Amino acid sequence: DEADEQSHFDELIAAEQRIEPRDWMPAAYRRTLIRQISQHGHSEIIGMQPEGNWITRAPSLKRKAILMAKVQDEAGHGLYLYSAAQTLGITRDEMTQQLIDGTAKYSSIFNYPTPTWVDMGAIGWLVDGAAIANQVPLCRASYGPYGRAMVRICKEESFHQRQGFEILLTIMRGTDAQREMAQDAVDRWYWPSLMMFGPPDDQSPNSAQSMAWKIKRFSNDDLRQRFIGMVVPQAEILGVTLPDPELHYDADAGRWNTSEIDWTEFHEILAGRGPMNAVRLQNRRAAHEDGAWVRDAAAEYTRKHAARTAE
Ligand code: 3HC
């Protein structure tokens, strides 16, 4: 009965076992996984837009090929994650509809514009760097399909982060004007990349339960701190300045001291009032509508093929 199922589930979680699609799970566990995994998938799909903006204008064929490969990877990450979410009982159409209706969340980070090519470097270095810090622990998420999807995604993410760092390193060895572009991009992307980790722990309604269920392995603030610790030495190698005059390591407290993060900006974006929210959703809607004939043709082909083989 339900009580036995619950205690068996609790034993599996306590023993660091994986929960698989056909296992019994609390309804709330299923709901929070559908919430997080679908939003993660939406983030990957919407995340294709800021970078896609520069594929036709990359400064060389090599940079164009690398950027195309990266954007293609993001699409693939979105599909792995949607497939993982589907094992929990939500359909692809429902998730797509939630995104297009504007009722689904996706990462705040993708609601900022990418005005210069150097943004491709800052995104790779900071945004994919933050995504790695957040996603590596998710490889150990208690829900099997999610953790396994993360293993493949993290391998590709590390290439994304390195190519971004390399773009910035190249630019920083260029002219003064190019170095200013790099600093400008870092100034615009640094704080939004810190917001990717979510609100402060004392304002994070999902964290406690997600950590108890071993979906989330570290708190939002812990991962944010880990990310800052990764980025500080890399910024020194690049020769860029992180836009936080208060940033320093407090050895007594064993943590990075930072200026206040502007959570008002964060909540404005979550409310759909960021610089690019409307554009991102409009583009996603248009892609869905323009692609309707492909879905119809594939469905018709499948129907005819089934009818032929049934004869
Ligand atoms: N953007 C948008 N919404 C955010 C957010 C952000 N940066 N951070 C938090 N939120 C939302 C949460 O979804 C939650 O709302 P909900 O209950 O309606 O879903 C609310 O703010 C409160 O936040 P919590 O801390 O309570 O929520 P979580 O426990 O879910 O933690 C999270 C937030 C750390 C983002 C967690 O959901 C997570 O780890 N998600 C998977 C990773 C992910 O989505 N990463 C996106 C990075 S972009 C990416 O991966 C693409 C890469 O290739 C560049």
Coordinates of C-alpha atoms and ligand atoms in Angstrom, one line a residue:
D1 CA 0.0 0.0 0.0
E2 CA 0.9 3.7 -0.2
A3 CA 2.8 3.7 3.1
D4 CA 5.0 0.8 2.1
E5 CA 5.6 2.4 -1.3
Q6 CA 6.6 5.6 0.4
S7 CA 9.0 3.9 2.8
H8 CA 10.5 1.9 0.0
F9 CA 11.0 5.1 -2.0
D10 CA 12.6 6.8 1.1
E11 CA 15.0 3.8 1.4
L12 CA 16.1 4.1 -2.2
I13 CA 16.8 7.8 -1.8
A14 CA 18.6 7.3 1.4
A15 CA 20.7 4.6 -0.2
E16 CA 21.7 6.9 -3.1
Q17 CA 19.8 4.6 -5.5
R18 CA 18.3 5.9 -8.8
I19 CA 14.5 6.2 -9.1
E20 CA 13.4 5.0 -12.6
P21 CA 10.3 5.9 -14.6
R22 CA 8.4 2.7 -13.7
D23 CA 9.2 3.0 -9.9
W24 CA 6.6 4.3 -7.5
M25 CA 7.3 8.0 -6.6
P26 CA 5.5 10.6 -4.5
A27 CA 3.3 12.8 -6.8
A28 CA 5.2 15.9 -5.6
Y29 CA 8.5 14.3 -6.6
R30 CA 7.1 13.7 -10.1
R31 CA 5.7 17.3 -10.2
T32 CA 9.0 19.0 -9.2
L33 CA 11.0 16.9 -11.6
I34 CA 8.6 17.8 -14.5
R35 CA 8.8 21.4 -13.4
Q36 CA 12.7 21.5 -13.3
I37 CA 13.5 19.2 -16.3
S38 CA 11.0 20.9 -18.6
Q39 CA 12.3 24.4 -17.7
H40 CA 15.8 23.1 -18.1
G41 CA 14.9 21.9 -21.6
H42 CA 13.2 25.2 -22.4
S43 CA 16.4 27.0 -21.3
E44 CA 18.4 25.0 -23.8
I45 CA 16.0 25.6 -26.7
I46 CA 15.6 29.4 -26.0
G47 CA 19.3 29.6 -25.4
M48 CA 19.9 28.9 -29.1
Q49 CA 18.6 32.3 -30.0
P50 CA 21.2 34.7 -28.4
E51 CA 24.0 32.8 -30.1
G52 CA 22.1 32.0 -33.3
N53 CA 22.0 35.7 -33.8
W54 CA 25.7 35.7 -34.7
I55 CA 26.0 32.5 -36.9
T56 CA 25.6 34.5 -40.1
R57 CA 28.0 37.2 -38.9
A58 CA 30.8 35.2 -37.3
P59 CA 34.2 36.8 -38.1
S60 CA 35.7 33.6 -39.7
L61 CA 34.6 30.3 -41.1
K62 CA 36.2 28.5 -38.2
R63 CA 34.3 30.6 -35.6
K64 CA 31.1 30.1 -37.7
A65 CA 31.5 26.3 -37.7
I66 CA 32.2 26.2 -33.9
L67 CA 29.2 28.4 -33.1
M68 CA 26.9 26.3 -35.3
A69 CA 28.1 23.2 -33.6
K70 CA 27.4 24.8 -30.2
V71 CA 23.9 25.9 -31.1
Q72 CA 23.2 22.5 -32.5
D73 CA 24.4 20.9 -29.2
E74 CA 22.0 23.2 -27.3
A75 CA 19.1 21.9 -29.4
G76 CA 20.2 18.3 -28.7
H77 CA 20.4 19.1 -24.9
G78 CA 16.8 20.4 -25.1
L79 CA 15.6 17.2 -26.8
Y80 CA 17.4 14.9 -24.2
L81 CA 15.8 16.9 -21.4
Y82 CA 12.3 17.0 -23.0
S83 CA 12.6 13.2 -23.4
A84 CA 13.6 12.8 -19.8
A85 CA 10.6 14.9 -18.7
Q86 CA 8.3 12.8 -20.9
T87 CA 9.2 9.7 -18.9
L88 CA 7.3 11.4 -16.1
G89 CA 4.0 11.6 -18.0
I90 CA 4.0 15.1 -19.6
T91 CA 3.9 15.2 -23.4
R92 CA 6.2 17.1 -25.7
D93 CA 3.2 19.1 -27.0
E94 CA 2.2 20.1 -23.5
M95 CA 5.7 21.4 -22.8
T96 CA 5.9 23.2 -26.1
Q97 CA 2.5 24.8 -25.5
Q98 CA 3.5 25.9 -22.0
L99 CA 6.6 27.6 -23.4
I100 CA 4.7 29.3 -26.2
D101 CA 1.9 30.4 -23.9
G102 CA 4.6 32.1 -21.7
T103 CA 3.5 30.0 -18.7
A104 CA 6.7 28.0 -18.5
K105 CA 9.9 29.4 -17.1
Y106 CA 13.3 29.2 -18.7
S107 CA 16.7 30.5 -17.5
S108 CA 16.7 34.3 -17.0
I109 CA 20.1 34.5 -18.7
F110 CA 18.6 34.2 -22.2
N111 CA 16.6 37.3 -21.9
Y112 CA 19.5 39.6 -22.5
P113 CA 20.6 40.9 -26.0
T114 CA 23.8 39.9 -27.7
P115 CA 24.9 43.2 -29.4
T116 CA 28.5 42.2 -30.3
W117 CA 30.4 39.2 -31.5
V118 CA 32.4 39.2 -28.3
D119 CA 29.1 38.3 -26.4
M120 CA 29.7 34.8 -27.9
G121 CA 32.9 34.7 -25.8
A122 CA 31.3 36.0 -22.7
I123 CA 28.4 33.6 -23.0
G124 CA 30.6 30.6 -23.6
W125 CA 32.9 31.5 -20.7
L126 CA 30.4 32.8 -18.1
V127 CA 27.0 31.3 -19.1
D128 CA 28.2 27.8 -20.0
G129 CA 30.7 28.0 -17.1
A130 CA 27.8 28.6 -14.8
A131 CA 25.7 25.9 -16.5
I132 CA 28.6 23.5 -15.9
A133 CA 28.8 24.4 -12.2
N134 CA 25.1 23.8 -11.9
Q135 CA 24.9 20.7 -14.1
V136 CA 27.8 18.6 -12.9
P137 CA 26.0 17.9 -9.5
L138 CA 22.8 17.2 -11.5
C139 CA 24.6 14.1 -13.0
R140 CA 23.9 12.5 -9.6
A141 CA 20.2 13.5 -9.5
S142 CA 18.2 10.7 -7.9
Y143 CA 15.9 10.5 -11.0
G144 CA 17.7 8.2 -13.5
P145 CA 16.7 9.7 -16.8
Y146 CA 17.7 13.2 -15.6
G147 CA 21.0 12.3 -14.2
R148 CA 22.0 10.2 -17.3
A149 CA 20.9 13.1 -19.6
M150 CA 23.2 15.4 -17.6
V151 CA 26.3 13.2 -18.1
R152 CA 26.1 13.6 -21.9
I153 CA 25.2 17.3 -21.7
C154 CA 28.1 18.1 -19.3
K155 CA 30.7 16.6 -21.7
E156 CA 29.5 18.9 -24.5
E157 CA 29.1 21.9 -22.1
S158 CA 32.8 21.8 -21.3
F159 CA 33.7 22.3 -25.0
H160 CA 31.2 25.2 -25.0
Q161 CA 32.9 26.9 -22.1
R162 CA 36.4 26.4 -23.5
Q163 CA 35.6 27.9 -26.9
G164 CA 34.1 30.9 -25.2
F165 CA 37.2 31.4 -23.0
E166 CA 39.3 31.1 -26.2
I167 CA 37.3 33.7 -28.0
L168 CA 37.9 36.2 -25.2
L169 CA 41.6 35.3 -24.9
T170 CA 42.0 36.0 -28.6
I171 CA 40.1 39.3 -28.4
M172 CA 42.1 40.4 -25.4
R173 CA 45.3 40.0 -27.5
G174 CA 43.9 42.3 -30.1
T175 CA 43.5 46.1 -30.3
D176 CA 42.5 48.4 -27.4
A177 CA 39.1 48.7 -29.0
Q178 CA 38.7 44.9 -29.0
R179 CA 39.8 44.8 -25.4
E180 CA 37.2 47.4 -24.5
M181 CA 34.6 45.2 -26.3
A182 CA 35.6 42.2 -24.2
Q183 CA 35.4 44.2 -20.9
D184 CA 32.0 45.6 -22.0
A185 CA 30.7 42.1 -22.6
V186 CA 32.0 40.8 -19.3
D187 CA 30.4 43.8 -17.6
R188 CA 27.0 42.9 -19.1
W189 CA 27.1 39.1 -18.6
Y190 CA 28.8 38.7 -15.1
W191 CA 25.9 39.6 -12.8
P192 CA 23.2 37.8 -15.0
S193 CA 25.4 34.7 -14.9
L194 CA 25.3 34.8 -11.1
M195 CA 21.5 35.0 -11.2
M196 CA 21.4 31.7 -13.2
F197 CA 21.9 29.8 -9.9
G198 CA 18.6 31.0 -8.6
P199 CA 17.5 33.2 -5.7
P200 CA 19.4 33.3 -2.3
D201 CA 18.9 30.1 -0.3
D202 CA 16.6 31.9 2.2
Q203 CA 14.3 32.9 -0.8
S204 CA 14.4 29.5 -2.5
P205 CA 11.1 27.7 -2.0
N206 CA 12.1 24.5 -3.8
S207 CA 15.6 23.9 -2.5
A208 CA 14.9 22.2 0.8
Q209 CA 12.6 19.5 -0.7
S210 CA 14.8 19.2 -3.9
M211 CA 17.9 18.5 -1.7
A212 CA 16.0 16.1 0.5
W213 CA 15.0 14.2 -2.6
K214 CA 18.7 14.4 -3.8
I215 CA 17.6 16.2 -7.0
K216 CA 19.6 19.3 -6.0
R217 CA 22.9 18.3 -4.4
F218 CA 24.1 21.8 -3.4
S219 CA 22.2 25.0 -2.6
N220 CA 21.9 27.9 -5.0
D221 CA 24.4 30.1 -2.9
D222 CA 26.9 27.2 -2.6
L223 CA 27.0 26.7 -6.4
R224 CA 27.2 30.5 -7.0
Q225 CA 30.2 30.6 -4.6
R226 CA 31.8 27.7 -6.4
F227 CA 31.3 29.4 -9.8
I228 CA 32.8 32.7 -8.5
G229 CA 35.8 30.7 -7.3
M230 CA 36.2 29.2 -10.8
V231 CA 35.8 32.5 -12.6
V232 CA 38.2 34.8 -10.6
P233 CA 41.5 33.2 -11.6
Q234 CA 40.2 32.8 -15.2
A235 CA 39.4 36.5 -15.4
E236 CA 43.0 37.2 -14.2
I237 CA 44.4 35.1 -17.1
L238 CA 42.1 36.9 -19.5
G239 CA 43.1 40.3 -18.1
V240 CA 39.4 41.4 -17.7
T241 CA 38.0 42.9 -14.5
L242 CA 34.9 41.4 -12.9
P243 CA 32.4 44.3 -12.4
D244 CA 32.2 44.0 -8.6
P245 CA 34.4 46.3 -6.6
E246 CA 33.4 44.5 -3.4
L247 CA 34.6 41.1 -4.7
H248 CA 37.2 39.5 -2.5
Y249 CA 37.8 36.2 -0.7
D250 CA 37.0 36.4 3.0
A251 CA 39.4 33.8 4.4
D252 CA 37.8 34.0 7.9
A253 CA 34.3 33.3 6.6
G254 CA 35.7 30.9 3.9
R255 CA 33.6 32.5 1.2
W256 CA 33.7 35.2 -1.6
N257 CA 32.4 38.5 -0.5
T258 CA 30.3 40.2 -3.3
S259 CA 28.2 43.3 -3.7
E260 CA 24.4 42.8 -3.5
I261 CA 22.9 41.0 -6.5
D262 CA 20.1 43.0 -8.0
W263 CA 17.2 40.6 -7.4
T264 CA 14.7 43.1 -8.6
E265 CA 16.2 42.7 -12.1
F266 CA 15.9 38.9 -11.7
H267 CA 12.2 39.1 -10.7
E268 CA 11.4 41.5 -13.5
I269 CA 12.8 39.0 -15.9
L270 CA 11.0 36.1 -14.3
A271 CA 7.8 38.2 -14.7
G272 CA 8.5 38.4 -18.4
R273 CA 9.6 42.0 -18.4
G274 CA 13.3 41.5 -19.3
P275 CA 15.0 43.2 -22.3
M276 CA 14.4 40.2 -24.6
N277 CA 11.6 38.1 -23.2
A278 CA 9.0 39.1 -25.8
V279 CA 11.4 38.6 -28.7
R280 CA 12.5 35.2 -27.5
L281 CA 8.9 33.9 -27.1
Q282 CA 7.8 35.5 -30.4
N283 CA 10.7 33.7 -32.2
R284 CA 9.8 30.4 -30.6
R285 CA 6.1 30.8 -31.5
A286 CA 7.1 31.7 -35.1
A287 CA 9.4 28.6 -35.4
H288 CA 6.5 26.4 -34.1
E289 CA 4.0 27.8 -36.5
D290 CA 6.4 27.8 -39.5
G291 CA 7.3 24.2 -38.6
A292 CA 3.6 23.0 -38.4
W293 CA 3.7 21.6 -42.0
V294 CA 6.8 19.5 -41.2
R295 CA 4.9 17.9 -38.2
D296 CA 1.8 17.4 -40.3
A297 CA 3.8 15.8 -43.2
A298 CA 5.6 13.5 -40.8
A299 CA 2.4 12.5 -39.1
E300 CA 0.7 11.8 -42.5
Y301 CA 3.7 9.8 -43.7
T302 CA 3.6 7.7 -40.5
R303 CA -0.2 7.1 -41.0
K304 CA 0.3 6.1 -44.6
H305 CA 3.3 3.9 -43.8
A306 CA 1.3 2.2 -41.0
A307 CA -1.6 1.6 -43.4
R308 CA 0.7 0.2 -46.1
T309 CA 2.4 -2.2 -43.8
A310 CA -1.0 -3.3 -42.3
E311 CA -2.2 -4.4 -45.8
Ligands
3HC1 N1 15.8 31.7 -14.4 C1 14.5 31.5 -14.4 N2 13.8 31.0 -13.3 C2 14.6 30.7 -12.2 C3 16.0 30.9 -12.1 C4 16.6 31.4 -13.3 N3 17.9 31.7 -13.3 N4 16.4 30.5 -10.9 C5 15.3 30.1 -10.2 N5 14.2 30.3 -11.0 C6 12.8 30.0 -10.6 C7 12.7 28.5 -10.2 O1 12.3 27.8 -11.4 C8 11.5 28.6 -9.2 O2 10.3 28.8 -9.9 P1 9.2 27.6 -10.1 O3 9.0 27.1 -8.7 O4 8.0 28.2 -10.7 O5 10.0 26.6 -11.0 C9 11.8 29.9 -8.5 O6 12.6 30.7 -9.4 C10 12.5 29.8 -7.1 O7 13.7 29.2 -7.3 P2 14.2 27.9 -6.5 O8 15.6 28.0 -6.1 O9 13.2 27.6 -5.4 O10 14.0 26.8 -7.7 P3 14.9 25.5 -8.0 O11 15.1 24.7 -6.7 O12 14.3 24.8 -9.1 O13 16.4 26.1 -8.4 C11 17.6 26.1 -10.4 C12 16.5 26.8 -9.6 C13 18.9 26.2 -9.7 C14 17.7 26.9 -11.8 C15 17.2 24.7 -10.7 O14 15.9 24.6 -11.2 C16 18.1 23.9 -11.6 O15 19.2 23.5 -11.3 N6 17.6 23.7 -12.9 C17 18.3 22.9 -13.8 C18 19.4 23.7 -14.4 C19 19.0 24.8 -15.4 O16 17.8 25.0 -15.6 N7 19.9 25.5 -15.8 C20 19.7 26.5 -16.8 C21 21.0 27.0 -17.2 S1 21.0 27.5 -18.9 C22 21.5 26.1 -19.7 O17 21.5 25.0 -19.1 C23 21.9 26.1 -21.1 C24 23.4 26.0 -21.1 O18 23.7 25.2 -22.2 C25 24.0 27.3 -21.3

